[in-house]
Amino acid sequence: MDSKNLLGILLLLSDFEPKTAKSGEPLPLSRSVRTTVLAEGRVPDSRFTQLLTYFWAHALRDVLYAHDTFKYLSWKPYCCQEKGKTDKECIPNIIPDDDPVHRFSSVRCMNLTRPESFQSVGCLKKDTVPERIVSSTPTFDLSQIYGISLKIANEKARLLEKGMLKYEVENSKLWPPSTKIPVNVCILNQKPYEKRCHDTSDEGSNSALGLNLFTIWTWRLHNRIATTLSELNPCWDDDRLFFTTRDIVIAITMQIYFYEMSPALMGFDNLVREGVISPYKEFRDVYDENIIPQVSLEFPFVQRWAHTIQEGKLKMYDANGNYLKEHRIVNMTFRTGYLVDNLEYITQGSFRQPAAKVDYIIDPDVAQTGFGPHQLAADLATSDLTKNRYFGFAPYIKYRKLCSGKTYSTFEDLLDVIDSQRIELLKEKYKNMEDIDLIAGIWVEKLVRGGSVPVTLYCVVVEQMLRTVVSDRHWYERPNRPNAFSLEQLLEIRKASVAQFMCAVGDTVTEIQPHAFFLPGKGNEMRSCKDIQKINLSPWKDFSCNGRNGKQNKNYEI
Ligand SMILES: *[C@@H]1O[C@H](CO)[C@@H](O)[C@H](O)[C@H]1NC(C)=O
Ligand SMILES: *[C@@H]1O[C@H](CO)[C@@H](O)[C@H](O)[C@H]1NC(C)=O
């Protein structure tokens, strides 16, 4: 799959080296920009839960899978060694001598490899706009669960019976199928006790904790819906059950993504005004066959800003909300085995623990450790900035112009979106305002009115979400797509919420706050799952099953 640059401007010089500063000198070191503009510390948010950061990662994973991390962790792990100096793929981050943390250590380099584009691997001519190689599909169709092709779905995911996905039971919990070979991607499993490692359509399901959790939960949701549908419609075969269930699971995920998570971050009124979401519950159809279903290169990239609200500590609770213990989240990457005994405590914590505050402060684990014991030192935000340069994105101010229509000629022109103190920080590192990197600008921006994300992030994300709704022929809100939902069915999908999702598939979740991306509290009190609105599958009843329909009075709620 390819993804195109939003502005369509080619900024990489020949041979895919990043541009230099306006003065002709190299740009300031990524690490020094990062340590200058983002402070380190731990400040909990007063509104958002961890669950929001988990779901956010899960939603993006659907359209972004690029092997970036795997490449320098496993395939080319030598970028900071002698060998790395001669491998063109290596682009390690240099740590300056006056680094606030590492001036006290001997670490002078952090591993990183080049992002791959069709141009950099030689499939397309070098003087064309870089198109990144992404191995997920460009539509929101849960590629991370169902695979990027039917072949993968059939081999890796489907049980090929009653519409279900393959599953295993351990500790009386339902899990995706696991790897049987001893060498596996779960490099942090503490052997010999921790063994479990998913063998699904996407090996990345074992990586970051949030992705892992939503893989397990979505897996369970699928089987729960498939089972209910097969009781409702006993005459349906495996294919029919599978594809109907898949369609429902994707729609539920998109309903939560567009109508619950995005409004929480970007503001409900904002998104209605932009046309990203509809204020009505009925169908909406804005399909335009002339718009190609594509994901801009900037869309997943700017959302790496979320690293700044990623909490480093994972707090675990029991089902009554009693705090039990904590663990470092960075130690959980590629460690599915840990979940076998702890999933219910992590689940309970996901909607009780705050995310890190939306501010200009980044958690020290995210900024120093990054991948736990995989690496001596890794600064995810510094890597983000370096990748920014290798993707060849236009200067930050070009995106400002795209978003606001204004032209920016002096640093002070940025006062509408960046406060003066932070403009000073930028000036310390960038001699010319055209040198400001896209993500560096976003790090210091003010938040969009009525929302909690930086203004340029908002602008890029809205552009993509609009394009997605218009270009996806199979968009769940359309009445005219192949196998479209009936209105009754759509109205059930509209009832989806992440709270209901957690009640359905989260271990030991019997009570939760109705708006589970927000912390429980006044107006969002925890309540029994019985009192959380459910989705009823009765509208999927197929009357042609000839009286062999499921039992009367049975509850088809999930
Ligand atoms: C994280 O992993 C490192 C390396 O294995 C270990 O030294 C450290 O104790 C772990 N931290 C926690 C909180 O488990
Ligand atoms: C670079 O990667 C290697 C192999 O994974 C690792 O041993 C080393 O600690 C890493 N370097 C740093 C600075 O983290």
mmCIF file of N, CA and C and ligand atoms in Angstrom, residues 188 190 313 326-332 335 369 372-374, ligand 1:
data_model
loop_
_atom_site.group_PDB
_atom_site.id
_atom_site.type_symbol
_atom_site.label_atom_id
_atom_site.label_comp_id
_atom_site.label_asym_id
_atom_site.label_seq_id
_atom_site.Cartn_x
_atom_site.Cartn_y
_atom_site.Cartn_z
ATOM 1 N N LEU A 188 10.256 -10.354 25.354
ATOM 2 C CA LEU A 188 10.321 -9.997 26.775
ATOM 3 C C LEU A 188 9.593 -10.962 27.697
ATOM 4 N N GLN A 190 9.141 -13.554 30.257
ATOM 5 C CA GLN A 190 10.119 -14.040 31.217
ATOM 6 C C GLN A 190 10.021 -15.560 31.282
ATOM 7 N N LYS A 313 3.794 4.583 33.635
ATOM 8 C CA LYS A 313 3.481 3.574 34.644
ATOM 9 C C LYS A 313 2.135 2.931 34.361
ATOM 10 N N GLU A 326 1.992 -1.757 40.405
ATOM 11 C CA GLU A 326 2.277 -1.066 39.142
ATOM 12 C C GLU A 326 3.500 -1.669 38.466
ATOM 13 N N HIS A 327 3.612 -1.346 37.188
ATOM 14 C CA HIS A 327 4.649 -1.913 36.361
ATOM 15 C C HIS A 327 4.984 -0.851 35.314
ATOM 16 N N ARG A 328 6.189 -0.935 34.725
ATOM 17 C CA ARG A 328 6.488 0.044 33.667
ATOM 18 C C ARG A 328 5.879 -0.433 32.347
ATOM 19 N N ILE A 329 5.160 0.451 31.682
ATOM 20 C CA ILE A 329 4.527 0.062 30.422
ATOM 21 C C ILE A 329 5.568 -0.327 29.370
ATOM 22 N N VAL A 330 6.703 0.354 29.362
ATOM 23 C CA VAL A 330 7.716 0.019 28.356
ATOM 24 C C VAL A 330 8.247 -1.405 28.529
ATOM 25 N N ASN A 331 8.081 -1.972 29.705
ATOM 26 C CA ASN A 331 8.506 -3.353 29.924
ATOM 27 C C ASN A 331 7.465 -4.372 29.427
ATOM 28 N N MET A 332 6.386 -3.885 28.876
ATOM 29 C CA MET A 332 5.298 -4.775 28.473
ATOM 30 C C MET A 332 5.284 -5.039 26.976
ATOM 31 N N ARG A 335 5.584 -8.721 25.220
ATOM 32 C CA ARG A 335 5.576 -9.574 26.402
ATOM 33 C C ARG A 335 4.154 -10.054 26.693
ATOM 34 N N THR A 369 13.669 5.492 27.965
ATOM 35 C CA THR A 369 13.756 4.039 27.901
ATOM 36 C C THR A 369 13.092 3.509 26.633
ATOM 37 N N GLY A 372 11.887 -0.386 27.002
ATOM 38 C CA GLY A 372 12.263 -1.197 28.151
ATOM 39 C C GLY A 372 13.620 -1.815 27.937
ATOM 40 N N PRO A 373 13.766 -3.053 28.364
ATOM 41 C CA PRO A 373 15.078 -3.695 28.309
ATOM 42 C C PRO A 373 15.570 -4.009 26.892
ATOM 43 N N HIS A 374 14.728 -3.760 25.858
ATOM 44 C CA HIS A 374 15.210 -4.017 24.493
ATOM 45 C C HIS A 374 16.396 -3.131 24.163
HETATM 46 C C1 LIG B 1 12.009 -3.566 33.377
HETATM 47 O O1 LIG B 1 12.939 -4.386 32.739
HETATM 48 C C2 LIG B 1 14.288 -4.217 33.193
HETATM 49 C C3 LIG B 1 15.172 -5.090 32.369
HETATM 50 O O2 LIG B 1 14.690 -6.395 32.272
HETATM 51 C C4 LIG B 1 14.379 -4.594 34.643
HETATM 52 O O3 LIG B 1 15.687 -4.360 35.099
HETATM 53 C C5 LIG B 1 13.416 -3.748 35.429
HETATM 54 O O4 LIG B 1 13.422 -4.197 36.764
HETATM 55 C C6 LIG B 1 12.036 -3.862 34.855
HETATM 56 N N1 LIG B 1 11.199 -2.938 35.570
HETATM 57 C C7 LIG B 1 10.066 -3.302 36.143
HETATM 58 C C8 LIG B 1 9.353 -2.247 36.897
HETATM 59 O O5 LIG B 1 9.631 -4.418 36.046
#
